[in-house]
mmCIF file of C-alpha atoms in Angstrom:
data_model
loop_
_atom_site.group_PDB
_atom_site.id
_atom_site.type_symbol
_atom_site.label_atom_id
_atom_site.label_comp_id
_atom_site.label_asym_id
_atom_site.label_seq_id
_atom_site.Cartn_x
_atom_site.Cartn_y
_atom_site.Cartn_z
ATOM 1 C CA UNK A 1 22.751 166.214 -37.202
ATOM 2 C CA UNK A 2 21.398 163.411 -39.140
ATOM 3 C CA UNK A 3 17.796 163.597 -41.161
ATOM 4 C CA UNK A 4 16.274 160.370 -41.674
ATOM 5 C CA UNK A 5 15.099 160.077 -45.234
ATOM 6 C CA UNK A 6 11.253 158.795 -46.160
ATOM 7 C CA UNK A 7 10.818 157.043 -49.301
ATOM 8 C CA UNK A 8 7.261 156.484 -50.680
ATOM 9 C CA UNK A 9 6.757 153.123 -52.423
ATOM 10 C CA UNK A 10 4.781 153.937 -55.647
ATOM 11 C CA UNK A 11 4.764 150.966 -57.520
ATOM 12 C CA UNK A 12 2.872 147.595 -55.987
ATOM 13 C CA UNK A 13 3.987 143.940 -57.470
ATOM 14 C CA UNK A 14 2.456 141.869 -55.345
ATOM 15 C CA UNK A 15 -1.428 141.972 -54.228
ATOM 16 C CA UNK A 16 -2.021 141.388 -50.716
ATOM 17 C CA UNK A 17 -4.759 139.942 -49.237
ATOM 18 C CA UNK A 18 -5.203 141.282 -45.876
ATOM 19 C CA UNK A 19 -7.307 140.081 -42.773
ATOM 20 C CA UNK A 20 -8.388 141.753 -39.530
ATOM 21 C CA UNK A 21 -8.902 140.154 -37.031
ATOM 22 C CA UNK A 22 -10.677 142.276 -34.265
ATOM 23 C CA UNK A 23 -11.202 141.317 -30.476
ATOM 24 C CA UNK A 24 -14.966 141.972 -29.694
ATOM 25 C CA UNK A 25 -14.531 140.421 -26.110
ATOM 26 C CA UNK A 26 -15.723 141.747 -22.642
ATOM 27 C CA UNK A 27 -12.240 142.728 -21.666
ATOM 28 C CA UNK A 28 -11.598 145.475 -24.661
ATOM 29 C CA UNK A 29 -14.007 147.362 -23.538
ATOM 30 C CA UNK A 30 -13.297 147.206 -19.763
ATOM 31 C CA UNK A 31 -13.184 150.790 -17.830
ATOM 32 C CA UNK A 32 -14.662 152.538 -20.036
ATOM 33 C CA UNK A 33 -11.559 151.539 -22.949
ATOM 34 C CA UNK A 34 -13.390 152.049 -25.763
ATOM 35 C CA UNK A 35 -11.592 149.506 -27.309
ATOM 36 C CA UNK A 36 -14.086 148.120 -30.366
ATOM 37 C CA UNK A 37 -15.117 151.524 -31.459
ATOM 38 C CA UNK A 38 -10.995 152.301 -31.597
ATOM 39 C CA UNK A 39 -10.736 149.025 -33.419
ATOM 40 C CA UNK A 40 -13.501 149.953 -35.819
ATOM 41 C CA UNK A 41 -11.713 153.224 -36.454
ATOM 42 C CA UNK A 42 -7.967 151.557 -37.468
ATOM 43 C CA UNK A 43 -9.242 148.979 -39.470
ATOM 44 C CA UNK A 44 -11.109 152.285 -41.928
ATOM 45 C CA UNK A 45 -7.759 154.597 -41.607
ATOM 46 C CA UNK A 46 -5.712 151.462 -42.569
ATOM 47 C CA UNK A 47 -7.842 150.542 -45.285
ATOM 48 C CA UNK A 48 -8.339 154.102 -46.440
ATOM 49 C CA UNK A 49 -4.359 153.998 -47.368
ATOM 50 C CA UNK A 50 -4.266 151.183 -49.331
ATOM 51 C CA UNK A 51 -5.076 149.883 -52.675
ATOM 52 C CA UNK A 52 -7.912 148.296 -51.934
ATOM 53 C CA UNK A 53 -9.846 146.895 -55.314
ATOM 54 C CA UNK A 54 -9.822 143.468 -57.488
ATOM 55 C CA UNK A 55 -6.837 144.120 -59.953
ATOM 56 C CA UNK A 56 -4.166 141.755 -60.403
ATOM 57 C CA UNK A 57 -1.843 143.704 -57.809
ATOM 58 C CA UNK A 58 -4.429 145.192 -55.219
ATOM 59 C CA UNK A 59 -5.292 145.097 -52.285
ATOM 60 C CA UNK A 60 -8.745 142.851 -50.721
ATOM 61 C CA UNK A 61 -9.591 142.995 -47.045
ATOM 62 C CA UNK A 62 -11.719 141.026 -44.656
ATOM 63 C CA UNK A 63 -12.858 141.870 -41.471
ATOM 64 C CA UNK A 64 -13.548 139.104 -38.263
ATOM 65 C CA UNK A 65 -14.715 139.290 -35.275
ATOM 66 C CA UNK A 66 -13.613 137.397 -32.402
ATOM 67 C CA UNK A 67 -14.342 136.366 -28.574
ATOM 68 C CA UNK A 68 -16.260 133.353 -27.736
ATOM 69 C CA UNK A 69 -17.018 132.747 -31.392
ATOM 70 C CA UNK A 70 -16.539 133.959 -34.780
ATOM 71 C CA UNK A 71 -17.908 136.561 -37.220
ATOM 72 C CA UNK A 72 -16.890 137.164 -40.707
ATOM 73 C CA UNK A 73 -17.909 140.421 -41.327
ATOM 74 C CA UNK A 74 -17.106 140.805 -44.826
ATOM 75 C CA UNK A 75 -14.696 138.285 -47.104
ATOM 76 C CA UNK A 76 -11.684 138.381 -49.106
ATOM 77 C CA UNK A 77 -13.913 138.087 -52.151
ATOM 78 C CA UNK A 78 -16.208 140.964 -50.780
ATOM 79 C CA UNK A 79 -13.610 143.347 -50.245
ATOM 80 C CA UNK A 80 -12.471 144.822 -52.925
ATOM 81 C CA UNK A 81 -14.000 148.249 -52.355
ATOM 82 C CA UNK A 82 -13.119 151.077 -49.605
ATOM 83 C CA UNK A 83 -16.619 151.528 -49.324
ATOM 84 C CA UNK A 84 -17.801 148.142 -48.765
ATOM 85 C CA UNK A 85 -14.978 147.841 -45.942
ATOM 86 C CA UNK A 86 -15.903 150.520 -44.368
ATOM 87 C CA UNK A 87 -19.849 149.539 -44.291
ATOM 88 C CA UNK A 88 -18.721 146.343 -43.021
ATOM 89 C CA UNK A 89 -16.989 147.822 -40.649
ATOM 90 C CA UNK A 90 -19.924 150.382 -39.441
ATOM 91 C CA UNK A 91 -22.355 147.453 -39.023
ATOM 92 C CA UNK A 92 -20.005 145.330 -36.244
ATOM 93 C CA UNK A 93 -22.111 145.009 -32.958
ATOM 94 C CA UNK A 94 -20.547 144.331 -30.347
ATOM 95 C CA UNK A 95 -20.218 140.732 -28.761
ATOM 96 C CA UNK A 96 -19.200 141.165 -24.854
ATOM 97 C CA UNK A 97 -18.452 137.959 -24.490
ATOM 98 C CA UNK A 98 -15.298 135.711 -23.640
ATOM 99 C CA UNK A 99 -11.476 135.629 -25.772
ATOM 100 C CA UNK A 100 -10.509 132.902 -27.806
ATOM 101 C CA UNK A 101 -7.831 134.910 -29.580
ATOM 102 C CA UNK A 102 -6.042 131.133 -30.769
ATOM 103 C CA UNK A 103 -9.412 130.292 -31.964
ATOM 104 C CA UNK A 104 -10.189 133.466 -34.181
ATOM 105 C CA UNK A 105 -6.495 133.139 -35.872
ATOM 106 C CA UNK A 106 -7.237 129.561 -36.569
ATOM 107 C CA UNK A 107 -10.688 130.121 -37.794
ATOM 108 C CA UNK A 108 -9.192 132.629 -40.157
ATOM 109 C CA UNK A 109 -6.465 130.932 -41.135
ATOM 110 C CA UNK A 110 -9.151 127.992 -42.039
ATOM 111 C CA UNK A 111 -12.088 129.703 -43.785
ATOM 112 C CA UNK A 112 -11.008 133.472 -44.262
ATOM 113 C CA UNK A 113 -7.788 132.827 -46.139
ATOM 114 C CA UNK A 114 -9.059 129.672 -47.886
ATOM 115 C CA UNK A 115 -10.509 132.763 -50.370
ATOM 116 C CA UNK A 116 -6.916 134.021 -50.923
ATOM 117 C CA UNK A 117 -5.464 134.498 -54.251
ATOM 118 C CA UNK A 118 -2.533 131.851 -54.816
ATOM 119 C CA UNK A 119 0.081 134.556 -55.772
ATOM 120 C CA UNK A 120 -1.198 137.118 -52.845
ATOM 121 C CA UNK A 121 0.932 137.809 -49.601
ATOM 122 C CA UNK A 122 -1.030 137.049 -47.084
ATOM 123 C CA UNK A 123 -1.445 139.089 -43.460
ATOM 124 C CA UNK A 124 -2.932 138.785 -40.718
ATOM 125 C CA UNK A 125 -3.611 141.473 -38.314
ATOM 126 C CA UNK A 126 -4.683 140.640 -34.983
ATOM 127 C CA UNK A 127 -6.630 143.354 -32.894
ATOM 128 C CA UNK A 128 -6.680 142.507 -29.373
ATOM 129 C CA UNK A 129 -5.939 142.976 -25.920
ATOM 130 C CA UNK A 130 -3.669 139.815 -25.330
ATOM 131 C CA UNK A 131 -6.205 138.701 -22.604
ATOM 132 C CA UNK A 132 -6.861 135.612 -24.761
ATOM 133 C CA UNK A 133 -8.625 131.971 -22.791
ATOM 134 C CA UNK A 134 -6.762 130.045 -25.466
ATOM 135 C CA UNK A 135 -3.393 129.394 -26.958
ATOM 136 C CA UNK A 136 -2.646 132.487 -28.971
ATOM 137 C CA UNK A 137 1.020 131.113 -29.588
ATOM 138 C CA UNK A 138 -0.277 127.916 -31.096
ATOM 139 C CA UNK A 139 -3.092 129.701 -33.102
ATOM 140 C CA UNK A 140 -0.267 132.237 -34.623
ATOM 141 C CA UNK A 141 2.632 129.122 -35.421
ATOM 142 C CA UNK A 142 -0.800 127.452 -37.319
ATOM 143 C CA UNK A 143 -1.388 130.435 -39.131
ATOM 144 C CA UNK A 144 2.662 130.581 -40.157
ATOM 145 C CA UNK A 145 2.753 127.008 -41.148
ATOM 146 C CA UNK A 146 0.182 128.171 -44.001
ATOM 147 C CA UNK A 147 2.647 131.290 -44.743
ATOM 148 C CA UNK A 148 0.632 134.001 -42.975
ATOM 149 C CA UNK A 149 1.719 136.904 -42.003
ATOM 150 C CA UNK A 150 0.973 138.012 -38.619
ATOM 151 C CA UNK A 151 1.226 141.373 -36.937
ATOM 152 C CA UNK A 152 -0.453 142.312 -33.294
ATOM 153 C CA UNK A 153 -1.892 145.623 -32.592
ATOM 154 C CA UNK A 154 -2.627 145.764 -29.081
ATOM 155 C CA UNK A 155 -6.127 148.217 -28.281
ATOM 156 C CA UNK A 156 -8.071 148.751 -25.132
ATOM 157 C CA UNK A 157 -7.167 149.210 -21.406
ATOM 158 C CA UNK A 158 -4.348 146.899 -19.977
ATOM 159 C CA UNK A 159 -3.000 145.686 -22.910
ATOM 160 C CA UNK A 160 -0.579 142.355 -22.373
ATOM 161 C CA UNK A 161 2.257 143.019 -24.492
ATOM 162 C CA UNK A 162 3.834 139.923 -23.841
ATOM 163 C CA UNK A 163 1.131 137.846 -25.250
ATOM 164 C CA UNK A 164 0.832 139.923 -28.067
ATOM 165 C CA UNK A 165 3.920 139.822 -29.219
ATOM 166 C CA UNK A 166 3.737 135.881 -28.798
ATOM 167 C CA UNK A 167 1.348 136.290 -31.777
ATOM 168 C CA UNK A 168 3.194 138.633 -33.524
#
């Protein structure tokens, strides 16, 4: 029998500055899915476990909404504070309205990130059903080209997992 063995990392050298990117379309909240509240709720337990603050090797978060159109919730520069994530996060109403998943990567690729720190990592994770109107492969090979990190979490009821993991 074979234990597998968990190693902590305890020392940060690079900041990261780390985007959500949350689906506030129709779709995520068909049947009753719950899906933005559930969204709401990973983006505070994620952000509740990191570093979050304005040192040279923290952690800053945004937050954006996406369907037909886009909402920065908070910015890079804003979030450098668990607290002001989380009100940020509190305060999203939800939109109802179409997915432009390709659109909301691009649109935080273009004005989101353009607040990044030069020697950050940069991530982007995408909160979404995959039920996007747009090209979600071409909006995640933009954000790439500008060394983005991208990782798909896939929320709500009838998730596409092939779409997602086109942006992933």
């Amino acid at each position: 029998m074979t234990r597998e063995q968990v190693t902590e990392c305890t020392t940060v050298v690079t900041p990261l500055d780390l985007v959500f990117l949350v689906d506030s379309s129709g779709s995520i909240e068909q049947n009753n899915a719950q899906g933005h509240n559930r969204s709401k709720q990973f983006v505070k337990d994620v952000t509740n476990d990191l570093p979050v603050g304005d040192g040279a090797t923290d952690t800053r978060v945004a937050v954006v909404q996406f369907a037909s159109t886009q909402t920065t919730e908070i910015e890079l520069t804003d979030g450098i504070s668990k607290s002001a994530v989380e009100k940020a996060v509190k305060d999203m109403a939800y939109h109802g309205t179409a997915t432009f998943t390709g659109a909301g990567i691009k649109y935080a690729t273009d004005f989101t990130f353009r607040h990044a720190r030069p020697d950050a990592a940069k991530m982007l994770i995408v909160i979404a059903d995959g039920k996007s109107a747009d090209d979600t492969q071409a909006g995640a090979a933009y954000a790439r080209d500008f060394g983005i990190d991208l990782v798909a979490v896939g929320v709500g009821d009838g998730i596409d997992e092939e779409e997602m993991q086109k942006i992933a």
